Amino acid sequence: MKRLLILFGAILILLVFSTWIGLHFFVQGDSFRDWLSKKVSRSLHADGRFEPLNWEGSNFRSGGFSATGNPKSKLRSLKVTNISAHIEWRQLLKGQFVIDHVNAEKIEAVVGKGVSQSSPETTHRPPGFKFSDLLPSQVRVDHFFVADANLRWQTTLGDSGQFAGAKISATQRQPDQWDVEAVGGKAQHAGYPVMEVQSAHGTVSRESIVIQHAQATLPGGASIQLAGNIDVAKQLNATLTANFTDLDTNAVFPVAWRFGGKMSGHLVYKGDLDRFEHGEVTGSVKISGAAIDLANVFGTLHQLAKFGGLNDVQLDSVATDIRYQERNVQFSNFHANHQDQIRVEGTGSIGPQHIDANLLLGLSPKILGWIPGAEEGVFTDQKDGLRWTSVRISGTPEEPKEDLTKRLVSAFRDKMTNEFKGQAKDAIKSLLDMLHR
């Protein structure tokens, strides 16, 4: 009996040793590379393959991993260069295959709408034992780091963008859920300005990307903070919140407006990022040092300001609530002022081919004193030390029209007719010449 137990133990030890030796050779051969390639590809919904693996103990290196996305994935292509990783073999005793850390020199990925492909035929697996049967069905990666991450994308309408040159570190928290941190890099979509990314932190899963915080700068020194959620399971529906400061207004308003100044604000985007231009942007903005040439809005106010001794009108501030969709901007609660001389309030909308606004204009008596009849016939309301009237703006952003000049001329005509009668015609001509210099 004792000899039988010794023999059984020897056979068991020999079996374990043989299995371990066989598993060792399997892991360092092409069969393990094929197995690992399939497991990683399945998690990415892609068809990919590792280059040959070189082993040093529990560490392996590979020249790269390349993959092409399948119809279930928004991943079009992926290329990872110079990979090193460490396998935690002790986790096999717990029934888990764990790669506790992966480092890569560079990642290049392209995402977008998948191209329909025919599903590959399932390869018939002949019966029999394989060493891959001893390995768990899932591969878990606890942590990875990429020194140079580059992501490119393209919408269904052909607009492209990229996020390039970032260092990315990610830690797995739950199956298919990662905490991701990015440092550095440049991001740009279509013709929008390039953003220099300082840092970003969020959570990535198969269903969504949650941006907890992202910090970036824009040309001219503008700073932007971004947070929000992007669904990635089907459509790229997103809700993104942006807070920004010191944005150069020349990058936002038409060049013909010559609208200088720095803009800050709070904006929320809602829509499908794959159809970005159809999304909705709402929020509020404020512009300081708004050096706007009033002649480009309505020449009459420009001339009145000059007559009142305000040769270079620089609005102290502009603030408004906005809603942007389909290349049209609606604004409300609009407020702009220059010292205690000029104030503008109102609502309106601006599009590529139209401008439509209903404003209230307040001017100081010092400015209005240059046109007889203006206070009595046009600026009839008084509030906050200013005289007020309504102004209608129409036309296009390049050629805006206003109804103020016509009303001022009418009030001036009535004033001159009543007081100077015979000289009214010449006076009106002089006023028109004065307003259109």
Coordinates of C-alpha atoms in Angstrom, one line a residue:
M1 CA 0.0 0.0 0.0
K2 CA 2.8 2.4 0.9
R3 CA 4.6 1.6 -2.4
L4 CA 1.4 2.3 -4.2
L5 CA 1.0 5.7 -2.6
I6 CA 4.6 6.6 -3.4
L7 CA 4.1 5.5 -7.0
F8 CA 0.9 7.5 -7.3
G9 CA 2.6 10.5 -5.9
A10 CA 5.5 10.2 -8.3
I11 CA 3.1 9.9 -11.2
L12 CA 1.2 12.9 -10.1
I13 CA 4.4 15.0 -9.7
L14 CA 5.6 13.8 -13.1
L15 CA 2.2 14.7 -14.6
V16 CA 2.3 18.2 -13.1
F17 CA 5.9 18.7 -14.1
S18 CA 5.2 17.5 -17.7
T19 CA 2.1 19.8 -17.9
W20 CA 4.2 22.7 -16.7
I21 CA 7.0 22.0 -19.2
G22 CA 4.4 21.6 -22.0
L23 CA 2.6 24.8 -20.9
H24 CA 6.0 26.6 -20.8
F25 CA 6.8 25.6 -24.4
F26 CA 3.2 26.4 -25.5
V27 CA 3.4 29.9 -24.0
Q28 CA 6.7 30.7 -25.8
G29 CA 5.5 29.4 -29.1
D30 CA 3.2 30.7 -31.9
S31 CA 0.2 28.9 -30.5
F32 CA 0.1 31.1 -27.5
R33 CA 0.6 34.2 -29.7
D34 CA -2.4 33.1 -31.7
W35 CA -4.5 32.5 -28.5
L36 CA -3.5 35.9 -27.0
S37 CA -4.2 37.6 -30.3
K38 CA -7.7 36.2 -30.4
K39 CA -8.5 37.1 -26.9
V40 CA -7.4 40.7 -27.3
S41 CA -9.1 41.0 -30.7
R42 CA -12.4 39.7 -29.2
S43 CA -12.3 42.4 -26.5
L44 CA -11.8 45.1 -29.2
H45 CA -14.4 43.7 -31.6
A46 CA -11.6 43.5 -34.1
D47 CA -9.4 41.1 -36.1
G48 CA -5.8 41.5 -34.9
R49 CA -2.5 39.8 -34.4
F50 CA 0.6 40.2 -32.3
E51 CA 4.1 40.2 -33.8
P52 CA 6.4 37.4 -32.4
L53 CA 6.8 37.4 -28.7
N54 CA 10.2 37.4 -27.0
W55 CA 10.3 36.2 -23.4
E56 CA 12.4 37.0 -20.4
G57 CA 11.0 35.1 -17.4
S58 CA 7.4 36.4 -16.9
N59 CA 8.0 39.4 -19.2
F60 CA 7.5 39.4 -22.9
R61 CA 8.1 41.9 -25.7
S62 CA 6.5 42.2 -29.1
G63 CA 7.2 44.5 -32.0
G64 CA 3.6 45.4 -32.2
F65 CA -0.1 44.5 -32.5
S66 CA -2.2 45.4 -35.5
A67 CA -6.0 45.1 -35.9
T68 CA -8.9 46.0 -38.1
G69 CA -12.3 46.6 -36.7
N70 CA -15.3 44.5 -37.5
P71 CA -18.9 45.7 -38.0
K72 CA -19.7 45.6 -34.3
S73 CA -16.9 48.1 -33.5
K74 CA -16.4 51.8 -34.2
L75 CA -12.7 50.9 -34.3
R76 CA -11.5 50.9 -38.0
S77 CA -7.9 50.2 -37.4
L78 CA -5.3 49.9 -34.6
K79 CA -1.6 49.7 -34.6
V80 CA 0.5 49.4 -31.3
T81 CA 4.3 49.6 -31.6
N82 CA 7.0 48.1 -29.3
I83 CA 5.0 46.4 -26.6
S84 CA 6.3 45.1 -23.3
A85 CA 4.2 43.3 -20.7
H86 CA 4.4 41.2 -17.5
I87 CA 2.2 38.2 -16.8
E88 CA 1.2 37.4 -13.3
W89 CA 1.4 33.6 -13.5
R90 CA 0.3 33.1 -9.8
Q91 CA -3.2 34.3 -10.9
L92 CA -3.6 31.1 -12.9
L93 CA -4.1 29.2 -9.6
K94 CA -7.1 31.4 -9.1
G95 CA -8.4 30.7 -12.6
Q96 CA -7.5 34.1 -14.0
F97 CA -5.1 35.1 -16.8
V98 CA -3.7 38.5 -15.7
I99 CA -1.3 40.8 -17.5
D100 CA -0.6 43.2 -14.6
H101 CA 1.0 45.9 -16.7
V102 CA 1.6 46.7 -20.4
N103 CA 3.8 49.5 -21.8
A104 CA 3.7 50.6 -25.5
E105 CA 5.8 53.1 -27.3
K106 CA 3.1 54.3 -29.7
I107 CA -0.6 53.7 -30.5
E108 CA -2.3 54.8 -33.8
A109 CA -6.0 54.3 -33.9
V110 CA -8.7 55.3 -36.4
V111 CA -12.4 55.3 -35.3
G112 CA -15.6 55.9 -37.2
K113 CA -18.6 54.2 -38.7
G114 CA -17.7 50.5 -39.3
V115 CA -17.7 49.1 -42.8
S116 CA -20.0 46.2 -43.3
Q117 CA -18.2 42.9 -43.7
S118 CA -19.3 39.4 -44.1
S119 CA -18.7 37.4 -40.9
P120 CA -15.8 35.0 -41.2
E121 CA -16.7 31.4 -41.2
T122 CA -16.1 29.6 -38.0
T123 CA -13.1 27.3 -38.2
H124 CA -13.9 23.7 -37.3
R125 CA -11.9 22.7 -34.3
P126 CA -10.8 19.1 -34.3
P127 CA -11.3 17.2 -31.0
G128 CA -8.4 16.6 -28.7
F129 CA -6.5 18.3 -25.9
K130 CA -4.8 21.6 -26.4
F131 CA -2.7 23.5 -23.8
S132 CA -4.9 26.6 -24.4
D133 CA -7.7 24.6 -22.7
L134 CA -5.8 25.0 -19.5
L135 CA -5.9 28.8 -19.7
P136 CA -8.9 30.9 -18.6
S137 CA -11.3 32.1 -21.3
Q138 CA -10.7 35.8 -20.5
V139 CA -7.6 37.9 -20.4
R140 CA -7.4 40.7 -17.9
V141 CA -5.0 43.7 -18.2
D142 CA -4.7 45.6 -15.0
H143 CA -2.7 48.6 -16.2
F144 CA -1.2 50.0 -19.4
F145 CA 0.8 53.0 -20.4
V146 CA 1.4 54.5 -23.9
A147 CA 4.1 57.1 -24.4
D148 CA 2.6 58.4 -27.7
A149 CA -1.1 57.9 -28.3
N150 CA -2.7 59.1 -31.6
L151 CA -6.4 58.9 -32.3
R152 CA -8.0 59.9 -35.6
W153 CA -11.7 59.9 -36.5
Q154 CA -14.1 60.8 -39.4
T155 CA -17.8 61.6 -39.2
T156 CA -20.4 60.3 -41.7
L157 CA -20.2 63.7 -43.5
G158 CA -16.5 63.4 -44.0
D159 CA -15.3 65.9 -41.3
S160 CA -12.1 64.5 -39.7
G161 CA -10.2 65.2 -36.5
Q162 CA -7.4 63.9 -34.4
F163 CA -6.0 63.8 -30.9
A164 CA -2.2 63.3 -31.2
G165 CA 0.9 63.2 -29.1
A166 CA -0.6 62.3 -25.7
K167 CA 0.8 60.2 -22.9
I168 CA -2.0 57.9 -21.7
S169 CA -2.2 55.8 -18.5
A170 CA -5.1 53.5 -17.8
T171 CA -6.1 51.2 -14.9
Q172 CA -8.9 48.6 -15.1
R173 CA -11.5 49.0 -12.3
Q174 CA -14.2 46.6 -13.5
P175 CA -14.5 44.3 -16.5
D176 CA -14.7 46.6 -19.6
Q177 CA -14.2 49.7 -17.5
W178 CA -11.0 51.7 -17.3
D179 CA -9.9 54.8 -15.5
V180 CA -7.9 56.8 -18.1
E181 CA -5.6 59.7 -17.7
A182 CA -4.1 61.7 -20.6
V183 CA -1.3 64.2 -20.4
G184 CA -0.3 66.5 -23.3
G185 CA -1.3 66.2 -26.9
K186 CA -3.1 68.3 -29.5
A187 CA -6.8 67.9 -30.5
Q188 CA -8.6 69.3 -33.5
H189 CA -11.9 68.7 -35.3
A190 CA -12.6 69.9 -38.9
G191 CA -11.8 73.6 -39.2
Y192 CA -12.0 74.4 -35.5
P193 CA -8.9 75.8 -33.7
V194 CA -6.3 73.4 -32.4
M195 CA -6.5 72.7 -28.6
E196 CA -3.3 72.1 -26.6
V197 CA -4.3 69.5 -23.9
Q198 CA -2.7 69.8 -20.5
S199 CA -4.5 66.9 -18.9
A200 CA -7.6 64.9 -19.0
H201 CA -9.2 62.2 -16.7
G202 CA -12.1 60.0 -17.3
T203 CA -13.7 56.6 -17.5
V204 CA -13.9 54.4 -20.6
S205 CA -16.2 51.4 -21.0
R206 CA -17.8 49.5 -23.9
E207 CA -20.9 51.7 -23.5
S208 CA -19.6 55.2 -22.8
I209 CA -16.8 57.6 -22.3
V210 CA -17.1 59.8 -19.2
I211 CA -14.9 62.9 -19.2
Q212 CA -14.6 63.9 -15.6
H213 CA -12.2 66.7 -16.2
A214 CA -10.1 68.0 -19.2
Q215 CA -8.0 71.1 -19.3
A216 CA -6.8 72.7 -22.6
T217 CA -5.6 76.0 -24.1
L218 CA -6.5 77.5 -27.4
P219 CA -4.5 79.9 -29.7
G220 CA -4.2 83.3 -28.1
G221 CA -4.0 82.0 -24.5
A222 CA -7.6 81.0 -24.1
S223 CA -8.3 78.3 -21.4
I224 CA -11.0 75.7 -21.6
Q225 CA -12.3 73.1 -19.1
L226 CA -14.4 70.2 -20.4
A227 CA -16.5 67.6 -18.8
G228 CA -19.3 65.3 -20.0
N229 CA -20.5 61.9 -21.3
I230 CA -20.3 60.3 -24.7
D231 CA -22.3 57.1 -25.6
V232 CA -20.3 54.8 -27.8
A233 CA -22.4 51.7 -28.0
K234 CA -24.4 52.8 -31.1
Q235 CA -24.6 56.6 -31.9
L236 CA -22.1 59.0 -30.5
N237 CA -24.7 60.9 -28.5
A238 CA -22.9 63.3 -26.1
T239 CA -23.6 65.9 -23.5
L240 CA -20.5 68.1 -23.0
T241 CA -20.0 71.1 -20.7
A242 CA -17.3 73.7 -21.5
N243 CA -16.1 76.6 -19.3
F244 CA -13.7 78.9 -21.1
T245 CA -11.9 82.2 -20.6
D246 CA -9.9 84.7 -22.7
L247 CA -11.0 83.3 -26.1
D248 CA -10.2 85.8 -28.9
T249 CA -13.5 86.9 -30.4
N250 CA -11.8 87.2 -33.9
A251 CA -11.9 83.4 -33.9
V252 CA -15.7 83.4 -33.4
F253 CA -17.3 86.4 -35.2
P254 CA -17.2 87.3 -38.9
V255 CA -14.0 89.0 -39.9
A256 CA -16.0 91.9 -41.4
W257 CA -17.3 92.8 -38.0
R258 CA -13.8 93.6 -36.7
F259 CA -15.1 92.6 -33.2
G260 CA -12.1 92.6 -30.8
G261 CA -12.0 91.5 -27.2
K262 CA -11.8 88.5 -25.0
M263 CA -14.7 86.1 -24.4
S264 CA -15.5 83.8 -21.4
G265 CA -18.5 81.7 -20.8
H266 CA -20.3 78.4 -20.0
L267 CA -21.6 76.3 -22.9
V268 CA -23.3 72.9 -23.1
Y269 CA -23.3 70.8 -26.2
K270 CA -26.0 68.1 -26.8
G271 CA -26.1 65.9 -29.9
D272 CA -24.5 63.2 -32.0
L273 CA -20.8 63.8 -32.4
D274 CA -21.0 61.9 -35.7
R275 CA -23.3 64.7 -36.9
F276 CA -21.6 67.5 -34.8
E277 CA -23.0 70.3 -36.9
H278 CA -26.6 69.3 -36.1
G279 CA -26.0 69.4 -32.3
E280 CA -27.3 72.1 -30.0
V281 CA -25.1 74.5 -28.0
T282 CA -26.7 76.5 -25.2
G283 CA -25.2 78.7 -22.5
S284 CA -24.0 82.2 -21.7
V285 CA -21.0 84.3 -22.8
K286 CA -19.4 87.5 -21.7
I287 CA -17.0 89.7 -23.7
S288 CA -14.7 92.2 -22.1
G289 CA -12.8 94.9 -24.0
A290 CA -15.2 94.5 -26.9
A291 CA -13.7 96.9 -29.4
I292 CA -16.4 96.9 -32.0
D293 CA -16.6 99.3 -34.9
L294 CA -20.2 100.6 -34.7
A295 CA -20.1 101.6 -38.3
N296 CA -20.3 97.9 -39.2
V297 CA -23.6 97.5 -37.2
F298 CA -25.4 100.8 -37.9
G299 CA -23.6 103.9 -39.0
T300 CA -26.0 106.3 -37.4
L301 CA -25.0 105.3 -33.9
H302 CA -21.4 105.5 -34.9
Q303 CA -21.8 109.0 -36.1
L304 CA -23.8 110.1 -33.1
A305 CA -21.1 108.8 -30.8
K306 CA -18.5 110.8 -32.7
F307 CA -20.6 113.9 -32.4
G308 CA -20.9 113.3 -28.7
G309 CA -17.1 113.3 -28.4
L310 CA -16.7 109.5 -28.4
N311 CA -14.4 109.1 -31.3
D312 CA -13.3 105.5 -30.5
V313 CA -16.2 103.6 -28.9
Q314 CA -15.0 100.5 -27.1
L315 CA -17.7 98.7 -25.3
D316 CA -16.8 97.9 -21.7
S317 CA -18.6 94.5 -21.7
V318 CA -21.0 92.4 -23.7
A319 CA -23.0 89.6 -22.1
T320 CA -25.7 87.3 -23.5
D321 CA -27.4 83.9 -23.4
I322 CA -27.1 81.9 -26.6
R323 CA -28.5 78.9 -28.4
Y324 CA -26.7 77.6 -31.4
Q325 CA -28.0 75.0 -33.9
E326 CA -27.7 74.4 -37.6
R327 CA -25.4 77.4 -38.1
N328 CA -27.9 79.7 -36.5
V329 CA -27.4 81.6 -33.2
Q330 CA -30.3 82.9 -31.1
F331 CA -29.3 85.3 -28.4
S332 CA -31.4 86.6 -25.4
N333 CA -30.7 88.7 -22.3
F334 CA -28.2 90.7 -24.4
H335 CA -26.5 93.5 -22.5
A336 CA -23.7 95.8 -23.8
N337 CA -22.5 99.2 -22.6
H338 CA -19.9 101.9 -22.9
Q339 CA -19.2 103.7 -19.7
D340 CA -22.4 105.6 -18.8
Q341 CA -23.0 106.9 -22.4
I342 CA -24.3 103.9 -24.4
R343 CA -26.3 100.8 -23.5
V344 CA -27.8 98.1 -25.8
E345 CA -30.2 95.4 -24.7
G346 CA -32.4 92.9 -26.5
T347 CA -32.9 89.6 -28.3
G348 CA -32.3 88.3 -31.8
S349 CA -30.8 85.7 -34.2
I350 CA -27.9 85.5 -36.6
G351 CA -27.4 83.1 -39.4
P352 CA -25.2 82.8 -42.5
Q353 CA -27.7 84.8 -44.6
H354 CA -29.7 86.8 -42.0
I355 CA -29.6 88.9 -39.0
D356 CA -32.8 89.7 -37.1
A357 CA -32.7 91.6 -33.8
N358 CA -35.0 93.7 -31.6
L359 CA -32.9 96.0 -29.4
L360 CA -33.4 98.7 -26.9
L361 CA -30.8 101.5 -27.3
G362 CA -30.0 103.9 -24.5
L363 CA -27.9 107.0 -25.2
S364 CA -26.9 109.9 -22.9
P365 CA -28.4 113.4 -23.5
K366 CA -24.8 114.5 -24.3
I367 CA -24.9 112.4 -27.5
L368 CA -28.6 113.1 -28.4
G369 CA -28.1 116.8 -28.1
W370 CA -26.5 116.9 -31.6
I371 CA -29.8 116.1 -33.3
P372 CA -32.8 118.3 -32.6
G373 CA -36.0 116.3 -32.1
A374 CA -34.2 113.1 -31.2
E375 CA -35.2 113.1 -27.5
E376 CA -38.8 114.3 -28.2
G377 CA -39.5 112.1 -31.2
V378 CA -37.4 109.0 -30.9
F379 CA -35.6 108.5 -27.6
T380 CA -38.7 109.1 -25.6
D381 CA -38.2 106.8 -22.6
Q382 CA -35.9 107.7 -19.7
K383 CA -34.2 105.3 -17.4
D384 CA -30.9 105.1 -15.5
G385 CA -29.9 108.5 -16.7
L386 CA -30.2 107.6 -20.4
R387 CA -32.8 108.2 -23.1
W388 CA -34.1 105.0 -24.7
T389 CA -35.7 103.8 -28.0
S390 CA -36.2 100.5 -29.8
V391 CA -34.1 99.6 -32.8
R392 CA -34.8 96.9 -35.4
I393 CA -31.8 95.2 -37.1
S394 CA -32.2 93.2 -40.2
G395 CA -30.3 92.2 -43.4
T396 CA -27.3 90.0 -43.4
P397 CA -24.2 89.8 -41.1
E398 CA -22.2 91.4 -44.0
E399 CA -24.8 94.1 -44.7
P400 CA -26.9 94.8 -41.6
K401 CA -29.8 97.3 -41.8
E402 CA -31.4 99.4 -39.1
D403 CA -34.5 101.6 -38.8
L404 CA -33.0 104.2 -36.5
T405 CA -31.7 106.6 -39.2
K406 CA -35.1 107.0 -40.9
R407 CA -36.9 107.7 -37.6
L408 CA -34.2 110.3 -36.5
V409 CA -34.6 112.1 -39.9
S410 CA -38.3 112.1 -39.5
A411 CA -38.1 113.6 -36.0
F412 CA -35.6 116.1 -37.2
R413 CA -37.8 117.1 -40.1
D414 CA -40.8 117.7 -37.8
K415 CA -38.6 119.8 -35.4
M416 CA -37.2 121.9 -38.2
T417 CA -40.5 122.3 -40.0
N418 CA -42.2 123.6 -36.8
E419 CA -39.4 125.9 -35.8
F420 CA -37.6 127.0 -39.0
K421 CA -40.1 126.0 -41.7
G422 CA -38.5 127.4 -44.9
Q423 CA -35.0 126.2 -43.9
A424 CA -36.2 122.6 -43.1
K425 CA -35.2 121.2 -46.5
D426 CA -31.6 122.3 -46.4
A427 CA -31.3 121.3 -42.7
I428 CA -32.5 117.8 -43.5
K429 CA -30.0 117.5 -46.3
S430 CA -27.3 118.6 -44.0
L431 CA -28.3 116.0 -41.4
L432 CA -28.3 113.2 -44.0
D433 CA -24.8 114.2 -45.1
M434 CA -23.7 114.3 -41.5
L435 CA -25.0 110.8 -40.7
H436 CA -23.5 109.2 -43.8
R437 CA -19.9 110.6 -43.6

